[in-house]
mmCIF file of C-alpha atoms and ligand atoms in Angstrom:
data_model
loop_
_atom_site.group_PDB
_atom_site.id
_atom_site.type_symbol
_atom_site.label_atom_id
_atom_site.label_comp_id
_atom_site.label_asym_id
_atom_site.label_seq_id
_atom_site.Cartn_x
_atom_site.Cartn_y
_atom_site.Cartn_z
ATOM 1 C CA MET L 1 -23.400 -95.815 -20.357
ATOM 2 C CA THR L 2 -25.534 -95.500 -23.466
ATOM 3 C CA GLU L 3 -26.398 -91.880 -24.243
ATOM 4 C CA PRO L 4 -29.822 -90.923 -24.614
ATOM 5 C CA ALA L 5 -31.143 -90.775 -27.640
ATOM 6 C CA TYR L 6 -32.457 -87.106 -27.681
ATOM 7 C CA LEU L 7 -28.932 -86.130 -27.057
ATOM 8 C CA ARG L 8 -27.830 -88.230 -29.906
ATOM 9 C CA ILE L 9 -30.690 -86.565 -32.088
ATOM 10 C CA THR L 10 -29.945 -82.840 -30.769
ATOM 11 C CA ARG L 11 -26.278 -83.147 -31.932
ATOM 12 C CA ALA L 12 -27.035 -84.623 -35.272
ATOM 13 C CA SER L 13 -29.574 -82.188 -35.844
ATOM 14 C CA TYR L 14 -27.245 -79.083 -34.959
ATOM 15 C CA ASP L 15 -24.378 -80.422 -36.894
ATOM 16 C CA THR L 16 -26.186 -80.486 -39.652
ATOM 17 C CA VAL L 17 -27.421 -77.077 -39.213
ATOM 18 C CA ALA L 18 -24.642 -75.508 -37.717
ATOM 19 C CA ALA L 19 -23.254 -72.846 -40.453
ATOM 20 C CA ASP L 20 -26.919 -71.924 -41.852
ATOM 21 C CA TYR L 21 -28.147 -71.294 -38.214
ATOM 22 C CA ALA L 22 -24.887 -68.967 -37.377
ATOM 23 C CA GLU L 23 -26.088 -67.080 -40.983
ATOM 24 C CA ILE L 24 -29.374 -67.109 -39.761
ATOM 25 C CA LEU L 25 -29.347 -65.390 -36.523
ATOM 26 C CA ARG L 26 -25.753 -63.697 -36.613
ATOM 27 C CA THR L 27 -28.152 -59.931 -36.468
ATOM 28 C CA GLU L 28 -31.013 -61.167 -34.657
ATOM 29 C CA LEU L 29 -30.021 -59.857 -31.486
ATOM 30 C CA GLY L 30 -29.517 -56.160 -33.219
ATOM 31 C CA HIS L 31 -33.236 -56.726 -33.719
ATOM 32 C CA ARG L 32 -34.628 -57.859 -30.006
ATOM 33 C CA PRO L 33 -34.024 -55.023 -27.597
ATOM 34 C CA LEU L 34 -35.712 -56.810 -24.762
ATOM 35 C CA ASP L 35 -33.357 -59.839 -25.302
ATOM 36 C CA ARG L 36 -30.299 -56.950 -25.056
ATOM 37 C CA ALA L 37 -31.754 -55.634 -21.973
ATOM 38 C CA MET L 38 -32.054 -59.055 -20.399
ATOM 39 C CA LEU L 39 -28.404 -59.924 -21.541
ATOM 40 C CA ALA L 40 -27.725 -56.453 -20.356
ATOM 41 C CA ALA L 41 -29.084 -57.100 -16.658
ATOM 42 C CA PHE L 42 -27.668 -60.504 -16.710
ATOM 43 C CA VAL L 43 -23.961 -58.700 -16.989
ATOM 44 C CA GLU L 44 -24.840 -56.308 -14.418
ATOM 45 C CA LEU L 45 -25.734 -58.529 -12.021
ATOM 46 C CA VAL L 46 -22.419 -60.708 -12.535
ATOM 47 C CA GLN L 47 -20.316 -57.390 -12.561
ATOM 48 C CA ALA L 48 -22.179 -56.417 -9.154
ATOM 49 C CA SER L 49 -21.396 -59.979 -7.764
ATOM 50 C CA ASP L 50 -17.621 -59.706 -8.852
ATOM 51 C CA ALA L 51 -17.954 -63.401 -8.888
ATOM 52 C CA GLY L 52 -15.907 -64.257 -12.220
ATOM 53 C CA PRO L 53 -16.245 -65.681 -15.375
ATOM 54 C CA VAL L 54 -19.715 -66.725 -17.280
ATOM 55 C CA ALA L 55 -20.256 -69.740 -19.221
ATOM 56 C CA ASP L 56 -22.860 -69.632 -22.114
ATOM 57 C CA ILE L 57 -24.341 -73.677 -22.073
ATOM 58 C CA GLY L 58 -25.666 -74.754 -25.391
ATOM 59 C CA CYS L 59 -23.987 -71.588 -26.880
ATOM 60 C CA GLY L 60 -24.597 -72.604 -30.418
ATOM 61 C CA PRO L 61 -22.322 -70.704 -32.829
ATOM 62 C CA GLY L 62 -21.472 -68.260 -29.779
ATOM 63 C CA ARG L 63 -23.429 -65.225 -30.719
ATOM 64 C CA VAL L 64 -24.445 -64.587 -27.087
ATOM 65 C CA THR L 65 -21.027 -65.597 -25.642
ATOM 66 C CA GLY L 66 -19.639 -62.996 -28.044
ATOM 67 C CA HIS L 67 -22.106 -60.308 -26.881
ATOM 68 C CA LEU L 68 -21.304 -60.738 -23.461
ATOM 69 C CA GLN L 69 -17.961 -60.649 -23.770
ATOM 70 C CA SER L 70 -18.275 -57.456 -25.611
ATOM 71 C CA LEU L 71 -20.292 -55.947 -23.058
ATOM 72 C CA GLY L 72 -17.350 -56.958 -20.528
ATOM 73 C CA LEU L 73 -17.861 -59.895 -18.948
ATOM 74 C CA THR L 74 -15.129 -62.753 -19.457
ATOM 75 C CA ALA L 75 -17.607 -65.513 -21.373
ATOM 76 C CA ARG L 76 -16.755 -68.943 -22.604
ATOM 77 C CA GLY L 77 -19.333 -71.263 -24.328
ATOM 78 C CA ILE L 78 -19.965 -74.688 -24.423
ATOM 79 C CA ASP L 79 -22.270 -76.865 -26.298
ATOM 80 C CA LEU L 80 -22.925 -80.265 -27.387
ATOM 81 C CA SER L 81 -22.689 -80.011 -30.812
ATOM 82 C CA PRO L 82 -19.113 -80.130 -32.572
ATOM 83 C CA GLU L 83 -19.904 -78.458 -35.745
ATOM 84 C CA MET L 84 -21.642 -75.639 -33.629
ATOM 85 C CA ILE L 85 -18.193 -75.263 -31.490
ATOM 86 C CA ALA L 86 -16.484 -75.196 -34.571
ATOM 87 C CA VAL L 87 -18.489 -72.244 -36.137
ATOM 88 C CA ALA L 88 -18.025 -70.491 -32.489
ATOM 89 C CA ARG L 89 -14.352 -70.993 -33.094
ATOM 90 C CA ARG L 90 -13.985 -69.638 -36.208
ATOM 91 C CA THR L 91 -16.120 -66.425 -35.501
ATOM 92 C CA HIS L 92 -14.883 -65.583 -32.245
ATOM 93 C CA PRO L 93 -11.106 -66.720 -32.367
ATOM 94 C CA ASP L 94 -10.537 -64.965 -28.908
ATOM 95 C CA LEU L 95 -12.853 -66.982 -27.089
ATOM 96 C CA ARG L 96 -12.964 -69.924 -25.465
ATOM 97 C CA PHE L 97 -15.425 -72.633 -26.517
ATOM 98 C CA ASP L 98 -15.728 -76.418 -25.553
ATOM 99 C CA VAL L 99 -17.919 -79.478 -26.864
ATOM 100 C CA GLY L 100 -19.791 -80.268 -23.979
ATOM 101 C CA SER L 101 -23.131 -81.469 -22.481
ATOM 102 C CA MET L 102 -24.922 -79.537 -20.094
ATOM 103 C CA ASN L 103 -25.808 -82.727 -18.078
ATOM 104 C CA ALA L 104 -22.014 -83.711 -17.617
ATOM 105 C CA LEU L 105 -20.374 -79.893 -16.747
ATOM 106 C CA ASP L 106 -16.565 -80.258 -15.408
ATOM 107 C CA LEU L 107 -17.015 -77.428 -13.794
ATOM 108 C CA GLU L 108 -16.620 -76.656 -10.034
ATOM 109 C CA ASP L 109 -19.234 -74.948 -7.689
ATOM 110 C CA GLY L 110 -17.856 -71.366 -7.496
ATOM 111 C CA SER L 111 -15.753 -71.047 -10.450
ATOM 112 C CA LEU L 112 -18.257 -69.406 -12.375
ATOM 113 C CA GLY L 113 -19.994 -65.902 -11.487
ATOM 114 C CA GLY L 114 -22.689 -67.113 -13.617
ATOM 115 C CA ILE L 115 -24.296 -69.278 -15.999
ATOM 116 C CA ILE L 116 -26.983 -68.419 -19.305
ATOM 117 C CA ALA L 117 -28.389 -70.997 -21.230
ATOM 118 C CA TRP L 118 -30.069 -69.159 -24.124
ATOM 119 C CA TYR L 119 -32.575 -71.575 -25.859
ATOM 120 C CA SER L 120 -30.317 -74.244 -24.930
ATOM 121 C CA ILE L 121 -32.651 -76.287 -22.364
ATOM 122 C CA ILE L 122 -35.544 -76.715 -24.968
ATOM 123 C CA HIS L 123 -34.007 -80.086 -26.317
ATOM 124 C CA THR L 124 -34.346 -81.628 -23.163
ATOM 125 C CA PRO L 125 -37.083 -83.637 -22.045
ATOM 126 C CA PRO L 126 -38.841 -81.358 -19.375
ATOM 127 C CA GLU L 127 -38.749 -84.105 -16.885
ATOM 128 C CA LEU L 128 -34.902 -84.513 -17.142
ATOM 129 C CA LEU L 129 -34.347 -80.946 -16.468
ATOM 130 C CA PRO L 130 -34.612 -80.240 -12.818
ATOM 131 C CA ALA L 131 -31.944 -83.514 -12.497
ATOM 132 C CA SER L 132 -29.823 -81.667 -15.524
ATOM 133 C CA TRP L 133 -29.731 -78.193 -13.689
ATOM 134 C CA ARG L 134 -28.657 -79.845 -10.239
ATOM 135 C CA ARG L 135 -25.382 -80.838 -12.157
ATOM 136 C CA TRP L 136 -24.561 -77.527 -12.983
ATOM 137 C CA PRO L 137 -22.066 -75.727 -10.653
ATOM 138 C CA ARG L 138 -23.224 -73.416 -7.958
ATOM 139 C CA SER L 139 -23.121 -70.186 -9.425
ATOM 140 C CA ARG L 140 -24.606 -66.591 -8.261
ATOM 141 C CA VAL L 141 -26.369 -65.765 -11.391
ATOM 142 C CA ILE L 142 -28.278 -67.959 -13.706
ATOM 143 C CA MET L 143 -30.566 -67.042 -16.472
ATOM 144 C CA ARG L 144 -32.390 -69.679 -18.791
ATOM 145 C CA ARG L 145 -34.087 -68.550 -21.784
ATOM 146 C CA THR L 146 -36.469 -71.055 -23.425
ATOM 147 C CA ARG L 147 -39.568 -71.386 -25.440
ATOM 148 C CA LEU L 148 -42.803 -71.908 -23.948
ATOM 149 C CA GLY L 149 -44.767 -75.011 -26.174
ATOM 150 C CA PRO L 150 -43.402 -78.303 -27.363
ATOM 151 C CA PRO L 151 -39.794 -78.192 -25.724
ATOM 152 C CA VAL L 152 -38.174 -81.144 -27.621
ATOM 153 C CA GLY L 153 -37.486 -81.290 -31.326
ATOM 154 C CA ARG L 154 -35.392 -81.501 -34.178
ATOM 155 C CA PRO L 155 -34.236 -77.598 -34.699
ATOM 156 C CA THR L 156 -35.233 -75.951 -38.225
ATOM 157 C CA CYS L 157 -33.519 -72.997 -40.018
ATOM 158 C CA ALA L 158 -36.617 -71.975 -41.468
ATOM 159 C CA GLY L 159 -37.304 -68.557 -39.749
ATOM 160 C CA PRO L 160 -40.412 -68.531 -37.935
ATOM 161 C CA ALA L 161 -42.793 -66.569 -39.117
ATOM 162 C CA PRO L 162 -44.103 -63.480 -36.303
ATOM 163 C CA GLN L 163 -47.470 -64.828 -36.181
ATOM 164 C CA ARG L 164 -46.769 -68.491 -35.581
ATOM 165 C CA GLU L 165 -43.601 -67.432 -32.941
ATOM 166 C CA PRO L 166 -44.132 -69.227 -29.555
ATOM 167 C CA GLY L 167 -44.323 -67.161 -26.658
ATOM 168 C CA HIS L 168 -40.910 -66.829 -24.810
ATOM 169 C CA VAL L 169 -40.077 -66.841 -20.968
ATOM 170 C CA THR L 170 -36.715 -66.106 -19.331
ATOM 171 C CA CYS L 171 -35.769 -67.576 -15.824
ATOM 172 C CA LEU L 172 -33.540 -65.300 -13.597
ATOM 173 C CA HIS L 173 -31.948 -67.025 -10.248
ATOM 174 C CA VAL L 174 -29.521 -64.572 -8.560
ATOM 175 C CA LEU L 175 -28.166 -66.149 -5.012
ATOM 176 C CA PRO L 176 -27.454 -63.810 -2.176
ATOM 177 C CA PRO L 177 -23.464 -62.500 -1.931
ATOM 178 C CA PRO L 178 -21.646 -65.096 0.477
ATOM 179 C CA PRO L 179 -21.681 -63.304 4.105
HETATM 180 C C1 LIG P 1 -31.641 -73.233 -30.555
HETATM 181 S S1 LIG P 1 -29.843 -73.315 -30.157
HETATM 182 C C2 LIG P 1 -29.541 -72.030 -29.379
HETATM 183 C C3 LIG P 1 -27.779 -71.629 -29.446
HETATM 184 C C4 LIG P 1 -27.524 -70.558 -28.762
HETATM 185 N N1 LIG P 1 -27.463 -70.469 -27.055
HETATM 186 C C5 LIG P 1 -28.192 -69.350 -29.280
HETATM 187 O O1 LIG P 1 -29.017 -68.485 -28.662
HETATM 188 O O2 LIG P 1 -28.175 -68.903 -31.024
HETATM 189 C C6 LIG P 1 -29.589 -74.756 -29.102
HETATM 190 C C7 LIG P 1 -28.131 -75.067 -28.773
HETATM 191 O O3 LIG P 1 -28.202 -75.780 -27.437
HETATM 192 C C8 LIG P 1 -27.336 -76.987 -27.783
HETATM 193 N N2 LIG P 1 -27.738 -78.071 -26.734
HETATM 194 C C9 LIG P 1 -28.862 -78.968 -26.480
HETATM 195 N N3 LIG P 1 -28.741 -79.671 -25.499
HETATM 196 C C10 LIG P 1 -27.873 -79.575 -25.414
HETATM 197 C C11 LIG P 1 -27.216 -80.076 -23.873
HETATM 198 N N4 LIG P 1 -27.830 -80.992 -23.512
HETATM 199 N N5 LIG P 1 -25.803 -79.535 -23.531
HETATM 200 C C12 LIG P 1 -25.003 -78.821 -24.309
HETATM 201 N N6 LIG P 1 -25.859 -78.088 -25.660
HETATM 202 C C13 LIG P 1 -26.767 -78.520 -25.815
HETATM 203 C C14 LIG P 1 -27.444 -77.399 -29.472
HETATM 204 O O4 LIG P 1 -26.669 -77.966 -29.434
HETATM 205 C C15 LIG P 1 -27.771 -75.871 -29.932
HETATM 206 O O5 LIG P 1 -26.531 -75.485 -30.304
#
């Protein structure tokens, strides 16, 4: 089956910028108390459900994967871009990272306690997102962080000036524990 153009473009773009992206965002979480608070809430919910490891889907260089691991979760990362995965493996040699698409995850329902997609759904055309999400394994806690505004496009490593920074939104889904 032919791969959709948006996936080819996204992969090629992130392959090109992987090293710069990793360097520019290396300390970003340290300046984002609200982001850290949301990630801490994700960790707490996963730990409360005692439901197993988590996957960081569209993990890029693994900065969020590493942060979640440092907060006590067992975290792995999956990304479309082989170069991003290479950077993630070099940066976090103790963690598992795999090349893969969020549209074709080879993961069983219930195999994960949580899924996080931190700014990685932004390159999927909005009309394709529901079908993509239906292919994610059923998990107790799912957090998706994205940007408001035009969702699809090439990545840039030109750090956004604060006044141009778009709005952000985070969706959190928590399933009740099994009876
Ligand atoms: C803006 S970066 C965010 C990376 C990381 N989550 C972070 O916050 O640093 C978007 C990432 O999503 C990945 N990505 C985009 N579409 C994807 C898909 N369909 N499946 C897996 N990864 C994807 C890209 O390769 C890229 O590494």
